[in-house]
Coordinates of C-alpha atoms in Angstrom, one line a residue:
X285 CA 0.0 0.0 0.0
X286 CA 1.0 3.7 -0.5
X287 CA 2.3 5.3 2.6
X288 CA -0.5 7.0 4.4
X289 CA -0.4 10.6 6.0
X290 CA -2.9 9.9 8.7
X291 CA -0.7 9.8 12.1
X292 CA -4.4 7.7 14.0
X293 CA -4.2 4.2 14.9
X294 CA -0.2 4.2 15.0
X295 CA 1.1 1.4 16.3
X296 CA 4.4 1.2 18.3
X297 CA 5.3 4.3 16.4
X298 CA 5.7 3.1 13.2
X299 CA 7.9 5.7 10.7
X300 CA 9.4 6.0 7.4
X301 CA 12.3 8.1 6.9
X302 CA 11.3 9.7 10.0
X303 CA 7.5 10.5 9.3
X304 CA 5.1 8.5 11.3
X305 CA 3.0 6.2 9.2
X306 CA -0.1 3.9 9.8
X307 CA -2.3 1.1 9.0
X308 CA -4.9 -1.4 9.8
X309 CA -2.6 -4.4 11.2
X310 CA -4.9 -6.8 8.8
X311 CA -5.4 -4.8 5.8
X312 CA -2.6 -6.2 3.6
X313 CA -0.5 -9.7 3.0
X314 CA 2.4 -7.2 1.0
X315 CA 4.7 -4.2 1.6
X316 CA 7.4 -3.2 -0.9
X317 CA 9.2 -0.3 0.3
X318 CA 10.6 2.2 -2.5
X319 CA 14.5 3.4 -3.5
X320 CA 14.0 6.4 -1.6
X321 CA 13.8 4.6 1.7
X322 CA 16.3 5.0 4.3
X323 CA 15.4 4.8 7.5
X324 CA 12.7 2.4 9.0
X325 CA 11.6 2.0 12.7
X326 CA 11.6 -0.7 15.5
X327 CA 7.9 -2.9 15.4
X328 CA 7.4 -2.0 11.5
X329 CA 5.4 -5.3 11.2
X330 CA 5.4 -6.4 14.4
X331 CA 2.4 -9.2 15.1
X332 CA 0.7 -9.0 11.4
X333 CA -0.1 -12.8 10.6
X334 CA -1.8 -11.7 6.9
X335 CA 1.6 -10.3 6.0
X336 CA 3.6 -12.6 3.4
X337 CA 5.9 -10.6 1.5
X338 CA 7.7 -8.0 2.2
X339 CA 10.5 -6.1 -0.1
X340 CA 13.1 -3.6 1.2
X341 CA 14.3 -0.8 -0.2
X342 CA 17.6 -0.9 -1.8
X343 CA 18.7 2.4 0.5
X344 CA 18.2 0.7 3.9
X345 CA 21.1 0.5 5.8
X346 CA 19.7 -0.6 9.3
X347 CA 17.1 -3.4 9.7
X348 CA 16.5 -2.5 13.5
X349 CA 15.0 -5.1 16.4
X350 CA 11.9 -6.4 16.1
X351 CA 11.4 -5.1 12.6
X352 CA 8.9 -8.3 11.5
X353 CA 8.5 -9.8 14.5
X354 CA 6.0 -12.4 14.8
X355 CA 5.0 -12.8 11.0
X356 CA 3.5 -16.3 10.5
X357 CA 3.4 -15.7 6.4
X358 CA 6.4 -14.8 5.8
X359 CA 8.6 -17.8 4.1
X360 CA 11.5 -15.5 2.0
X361 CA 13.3 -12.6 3.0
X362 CA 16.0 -10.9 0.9
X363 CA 18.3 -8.5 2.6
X364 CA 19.5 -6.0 0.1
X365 CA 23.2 -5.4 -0.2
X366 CA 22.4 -1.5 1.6
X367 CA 21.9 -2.8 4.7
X368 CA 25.4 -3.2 7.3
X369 CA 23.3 -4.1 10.3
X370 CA 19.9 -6.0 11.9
X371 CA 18.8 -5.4 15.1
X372 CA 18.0 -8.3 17.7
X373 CA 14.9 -10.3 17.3
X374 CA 14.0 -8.6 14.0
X375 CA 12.4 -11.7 12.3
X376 CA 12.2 -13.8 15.4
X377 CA 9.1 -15.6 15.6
X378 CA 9.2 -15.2 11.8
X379 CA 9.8 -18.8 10.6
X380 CA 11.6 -17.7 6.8
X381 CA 12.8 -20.7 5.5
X382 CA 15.0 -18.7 2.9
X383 CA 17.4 -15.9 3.4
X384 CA 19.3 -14.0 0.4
X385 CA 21.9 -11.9 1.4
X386 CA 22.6 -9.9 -1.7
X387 CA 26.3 -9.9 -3.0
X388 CA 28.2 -6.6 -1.4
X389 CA 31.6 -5.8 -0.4
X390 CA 30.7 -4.2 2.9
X391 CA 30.5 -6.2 6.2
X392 CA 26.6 -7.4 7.3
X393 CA 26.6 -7.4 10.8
X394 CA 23.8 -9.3 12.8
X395 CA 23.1 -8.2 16.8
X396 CA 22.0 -10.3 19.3
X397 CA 20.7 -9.9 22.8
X398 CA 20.6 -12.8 25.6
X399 CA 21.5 -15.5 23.3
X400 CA 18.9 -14.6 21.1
X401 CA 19.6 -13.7 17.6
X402 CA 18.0 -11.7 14.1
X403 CA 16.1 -15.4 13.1
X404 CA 14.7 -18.5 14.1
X405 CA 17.9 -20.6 12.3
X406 CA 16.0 -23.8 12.9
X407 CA 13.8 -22.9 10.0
X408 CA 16.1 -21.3 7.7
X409 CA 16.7 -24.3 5.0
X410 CA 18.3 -22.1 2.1
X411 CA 20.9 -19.5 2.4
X412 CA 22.6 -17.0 -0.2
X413 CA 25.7 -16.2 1.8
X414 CA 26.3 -12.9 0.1
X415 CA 28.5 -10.7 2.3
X416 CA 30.8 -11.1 4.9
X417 CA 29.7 -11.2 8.1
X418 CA 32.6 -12.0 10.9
X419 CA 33.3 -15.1 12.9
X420 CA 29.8 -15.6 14.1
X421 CA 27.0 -16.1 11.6
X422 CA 23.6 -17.0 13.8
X423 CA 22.8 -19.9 11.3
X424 CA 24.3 -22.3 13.8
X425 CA 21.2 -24.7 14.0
X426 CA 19.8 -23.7 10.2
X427 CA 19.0 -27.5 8.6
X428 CA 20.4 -26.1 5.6
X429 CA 19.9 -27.9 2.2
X430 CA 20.9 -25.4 -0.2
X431 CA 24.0 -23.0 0.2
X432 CA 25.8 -20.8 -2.1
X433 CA 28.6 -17.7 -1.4
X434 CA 28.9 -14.9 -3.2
X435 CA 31.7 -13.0 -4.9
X436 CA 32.2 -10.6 -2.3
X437 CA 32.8 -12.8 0.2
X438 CA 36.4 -13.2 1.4
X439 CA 35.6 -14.9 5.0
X440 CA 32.9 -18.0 6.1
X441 CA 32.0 -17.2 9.4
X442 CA 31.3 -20.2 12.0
X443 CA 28.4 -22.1 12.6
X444 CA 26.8 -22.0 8.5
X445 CA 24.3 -24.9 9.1
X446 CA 24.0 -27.6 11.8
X447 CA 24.1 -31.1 12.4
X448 CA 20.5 -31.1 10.4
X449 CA 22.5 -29.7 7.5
X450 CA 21.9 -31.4 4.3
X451 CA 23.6 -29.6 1.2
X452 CA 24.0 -31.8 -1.9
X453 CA 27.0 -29.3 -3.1
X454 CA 28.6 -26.8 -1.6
X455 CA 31.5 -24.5 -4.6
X456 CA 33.6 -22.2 -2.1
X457 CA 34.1 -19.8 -4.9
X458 CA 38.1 -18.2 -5.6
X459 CA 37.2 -14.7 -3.6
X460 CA 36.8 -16.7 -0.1
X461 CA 40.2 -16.7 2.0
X462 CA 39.5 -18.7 5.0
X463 CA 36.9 -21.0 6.0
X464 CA 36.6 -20.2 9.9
X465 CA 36.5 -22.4 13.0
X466 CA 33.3 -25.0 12.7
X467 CA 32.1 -23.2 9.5
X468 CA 30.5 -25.6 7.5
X469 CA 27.9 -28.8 8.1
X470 CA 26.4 -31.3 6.3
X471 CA 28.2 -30.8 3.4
X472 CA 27.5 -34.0 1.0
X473 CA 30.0 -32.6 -2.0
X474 CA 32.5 -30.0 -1.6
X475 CA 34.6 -28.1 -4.0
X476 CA 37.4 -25.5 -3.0
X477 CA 38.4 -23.7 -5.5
X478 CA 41.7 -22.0 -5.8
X479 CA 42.6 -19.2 -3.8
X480 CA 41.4 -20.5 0.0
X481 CA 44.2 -20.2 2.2
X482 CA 43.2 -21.4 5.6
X483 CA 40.8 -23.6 6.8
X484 CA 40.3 -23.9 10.5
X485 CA 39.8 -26.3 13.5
X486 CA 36.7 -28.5 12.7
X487 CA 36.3 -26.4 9.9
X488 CA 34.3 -28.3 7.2
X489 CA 32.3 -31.7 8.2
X490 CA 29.7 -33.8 5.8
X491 CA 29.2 -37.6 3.8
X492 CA 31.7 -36.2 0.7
X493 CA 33.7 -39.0 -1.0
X494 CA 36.6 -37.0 -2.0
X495 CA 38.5 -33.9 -1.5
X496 CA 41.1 -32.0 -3.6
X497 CA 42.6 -29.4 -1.9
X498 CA 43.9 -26.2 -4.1
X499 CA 47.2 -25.0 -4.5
X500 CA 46.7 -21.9 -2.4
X501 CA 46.1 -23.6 0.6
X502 CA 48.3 -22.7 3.7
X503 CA 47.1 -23.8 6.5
X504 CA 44.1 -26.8 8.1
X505 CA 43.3 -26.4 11.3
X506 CA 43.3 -29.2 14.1
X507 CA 40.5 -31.4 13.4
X508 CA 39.6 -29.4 9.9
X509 CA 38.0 -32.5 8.2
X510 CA 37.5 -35.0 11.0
X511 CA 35.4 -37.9 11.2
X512 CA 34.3 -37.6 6.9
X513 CA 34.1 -41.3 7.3
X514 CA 32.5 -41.2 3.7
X515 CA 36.0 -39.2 2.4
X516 CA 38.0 -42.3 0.3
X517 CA 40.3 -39.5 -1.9
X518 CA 42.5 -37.2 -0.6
X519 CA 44.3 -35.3 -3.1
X520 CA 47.0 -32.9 -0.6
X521 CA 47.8 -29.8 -2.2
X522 CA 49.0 -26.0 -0.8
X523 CA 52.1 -23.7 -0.6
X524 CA 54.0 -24.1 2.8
X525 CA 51.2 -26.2 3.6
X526 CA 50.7 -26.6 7.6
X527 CA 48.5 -29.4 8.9
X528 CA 46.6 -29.3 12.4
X529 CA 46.3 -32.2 14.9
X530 CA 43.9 -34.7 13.9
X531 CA 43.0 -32.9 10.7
X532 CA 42.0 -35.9 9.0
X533 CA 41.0 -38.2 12.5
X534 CA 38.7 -41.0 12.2
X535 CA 38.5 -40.9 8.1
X536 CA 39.0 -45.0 7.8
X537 CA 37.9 -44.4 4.0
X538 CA 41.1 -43.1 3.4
X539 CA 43.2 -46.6 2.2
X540 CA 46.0 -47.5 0.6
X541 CA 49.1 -45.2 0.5
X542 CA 49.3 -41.6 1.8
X543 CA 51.7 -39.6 -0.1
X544 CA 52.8 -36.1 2.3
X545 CA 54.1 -34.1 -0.6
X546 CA 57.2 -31.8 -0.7
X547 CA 55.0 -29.0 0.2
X548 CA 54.2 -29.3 3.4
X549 CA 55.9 -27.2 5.5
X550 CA 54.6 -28.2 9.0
X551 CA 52.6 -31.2 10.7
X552 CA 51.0 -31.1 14.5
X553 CA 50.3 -34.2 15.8
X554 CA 49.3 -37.0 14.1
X555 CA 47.0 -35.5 11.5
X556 CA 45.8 -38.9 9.9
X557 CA 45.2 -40.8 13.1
X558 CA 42.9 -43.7 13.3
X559 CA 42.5 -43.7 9.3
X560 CA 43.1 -46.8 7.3
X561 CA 46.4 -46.2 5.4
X562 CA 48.9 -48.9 5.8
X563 CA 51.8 -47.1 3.2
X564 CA 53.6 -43.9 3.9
X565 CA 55.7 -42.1 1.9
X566 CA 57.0 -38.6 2.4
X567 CA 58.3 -37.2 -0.5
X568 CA 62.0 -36.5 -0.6
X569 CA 63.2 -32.6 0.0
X570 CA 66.1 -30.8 1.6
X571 CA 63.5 -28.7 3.7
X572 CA 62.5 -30.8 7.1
X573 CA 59.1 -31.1 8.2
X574 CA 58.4 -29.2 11.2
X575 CA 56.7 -30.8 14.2
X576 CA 56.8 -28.6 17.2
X577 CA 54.0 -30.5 19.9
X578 CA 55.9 -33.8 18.6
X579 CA 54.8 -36.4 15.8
X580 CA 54.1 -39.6 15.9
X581 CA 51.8 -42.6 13.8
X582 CA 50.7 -44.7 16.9
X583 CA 46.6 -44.9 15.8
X584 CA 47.8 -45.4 11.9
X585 CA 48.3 -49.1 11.0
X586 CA 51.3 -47.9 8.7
X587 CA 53.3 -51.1 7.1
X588 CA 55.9 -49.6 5.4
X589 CA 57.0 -46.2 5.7
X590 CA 59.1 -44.3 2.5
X591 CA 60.7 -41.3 5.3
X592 CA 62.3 -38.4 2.0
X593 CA 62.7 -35.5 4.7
X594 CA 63.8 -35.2 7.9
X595 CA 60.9 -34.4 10.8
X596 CA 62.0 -33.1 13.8
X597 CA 60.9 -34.0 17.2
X598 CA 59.4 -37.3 15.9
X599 CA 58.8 -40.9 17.1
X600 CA 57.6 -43.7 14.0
X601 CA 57.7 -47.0 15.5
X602 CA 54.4 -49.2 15.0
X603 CA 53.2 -52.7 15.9
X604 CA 52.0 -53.0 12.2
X605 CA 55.3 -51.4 11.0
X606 CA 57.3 -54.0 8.6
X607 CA 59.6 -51.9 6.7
X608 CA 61.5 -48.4 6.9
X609 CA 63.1 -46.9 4.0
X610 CA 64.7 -44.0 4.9
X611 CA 66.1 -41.4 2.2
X612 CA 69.2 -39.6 1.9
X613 CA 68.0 -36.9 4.0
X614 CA 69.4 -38.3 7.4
X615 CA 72.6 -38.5 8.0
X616 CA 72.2 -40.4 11.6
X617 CA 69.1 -42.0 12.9
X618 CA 67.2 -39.9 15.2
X619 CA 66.4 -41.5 18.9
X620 CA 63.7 -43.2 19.4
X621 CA 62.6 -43.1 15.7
X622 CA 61.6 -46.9 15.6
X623 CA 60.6 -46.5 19.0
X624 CA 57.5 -49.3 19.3
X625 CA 54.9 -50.1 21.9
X626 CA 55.1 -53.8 21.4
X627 CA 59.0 -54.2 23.5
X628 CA 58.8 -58.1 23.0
X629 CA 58.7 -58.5 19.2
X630 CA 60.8 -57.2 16.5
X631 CA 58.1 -55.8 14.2
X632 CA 59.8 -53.5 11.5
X633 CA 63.0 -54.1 9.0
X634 CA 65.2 -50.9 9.7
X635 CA 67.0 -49.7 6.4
X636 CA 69.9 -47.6 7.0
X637 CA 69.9 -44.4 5.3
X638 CA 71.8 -44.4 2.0
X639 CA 75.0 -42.9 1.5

């Protein structure tokens, strides 16, 4: 409807641009707000159940709290690319199944009071993630089954999606950098393009088969991609690559031989613990790995091990370990390298380094 001049029945002091407006709570199911728009008050459509669409204005910058609070009809919302900030509870009670953020350089930032957030995420099922919004996202329980970024978008915050999460494909396009802490759920195909440089701790979880990670790639996280127990191909790729502790825990898909490639720079842990490869080989380089909290295969039922660099502060000994062949990149046998749990059997073939 047209904007009215009449300042009777105003509710909650509705205003537009700063003149009050009203009308009858039940006397439309729309509201499109024009390009002229910039400024739009608390309790705008607070409580209307016949309201089912609503369109802002591609001026707004502040959706404030409370804004369409309490409106049963409405399923879509798109936020235009305007706004930088919405106000606590301003669709709460509101259950929108989909959200576009429209693509924007500028930061999108969503307040919340008492643990209580802009949405009801349990209802959200499809998200345009079109701006960058910070660590914290508020779609931390969203069942999301469709999710796509946008070209703006250089950081994905935590928490996109839940355990509910079921997203056929998910492209992290070339503009996105890092993939934060716990960012993305129920991810059933993923595909990182290049230019993603860090990925971090329990970053990216789902049923995907295989993984190829790009050649920009500095740095997983501890426990990035733990627990994919669907994930049977692992292609490694990066530049100074560092991997976190337990990045790849608990993936027994992964079979066969494990190939660390001369670009890794640094390894925490055991990163492949309690996966099902029973062949390493470490690619041969004049560079050593680093391992600063110490580095060892115990929960990896490793055979054979092909050892190219050195890695400092490390222990490889393994009940299941059968042969060692060690490169020309150690010129004495660190302590403790063949160190094994099992004292009472001689379980490996030692090959000393070559000349």
């Amino acid at each position: 409807p047209s904007i009215p001049t009449s300042t009777k029945n105003v509710y909650q002091g509705r205003q537009i641009n700063g003149n009050i407006i009203s009308f009858t709570d039940n006397e439309f199911v729309s509201y499109e707000f024009g390009p002229s728009v910039t400024d739009i008050s608390e309790f705008m459509f607070y409580d209307i159940p016949t309201l089912t669409t609503l369109k802002l204005g591609g001026s707004i910058k502040l959706i404030p709290g409370h804004f369409a609070n309490r409106c049963p009809g409405i399923k879509e919302i798109v936020i235009p690319a305007s706004v930088d900030s919405i106000g606590e509870w301003a669709f709460r009670d509101t259950p929108i199944k989909k959200v576009v953020m429209e693509d924007g350089p500028g930061k999108l930032a969503m307040n919340w009071i008492g643990g209580y957030g802009v949405f009801d995420t349990d209802k959200i099922e499809e998200l345009h993630y079109g701006r960058n919004m910070g660590n914290y996202t508020q779609f931390y329980n969203s069942p999301l089954r469709k999710l796509t970024i946008g070209k703006y978008v250089t950081e994905i915050g935590s928490d996109v999606g839940s355990a509910d999460s079921d997203i056929e494909e998910l492209i992290v396009p070339s503009n996105v950098r890092i993939i934060a802490d716990g960012a993305l759920k129920g991810i059933r195909k993923l595909i990182l393009e290049e230019g993603l440089e860090e990925i971090g701790e329990y970053g990216v979880s789902g049923t995907f088969t295989s993984l190829h990670l790009p050649g920009t790639l500095r740095k997983i996280g501890n426990n990035a991609f733990a627990n994919v127990n669907t994930l049977t191909d692992l292609e490694i790729r990066g530049t100074d690559l560092e991997i976190g502790y337990h990045a790849f825990h608990g993936n027994k898909g992964l079979t066969g031989t494990l190939v660390i490639p001369t670009l890794v720079r640094k390894l925490d842990g055991n990163p492949f613990a309690d996966t099902s490869y029973d062949r390493l080989v470490i690619e041969p380089s004049d560079t050593p790995i680093v391992c600063p909290e110490g580095m060892n295969f115990y929960d990896t039922p490793f055979k054979s091990y092909y050892i190219g660099r050195q890695l400092e502060n490390i222990s490889c000994g393994l009940p299941t370990l059968q042969e060692v062949t060690i490169g020309k990149c150690y010129k004495e046998i660190p302590k403790n390298f063949l160190y094994t749990r099992v004292r009472d059997k001689k379980c490996y073939k030692k090959v000393e380094p070559t000349a």
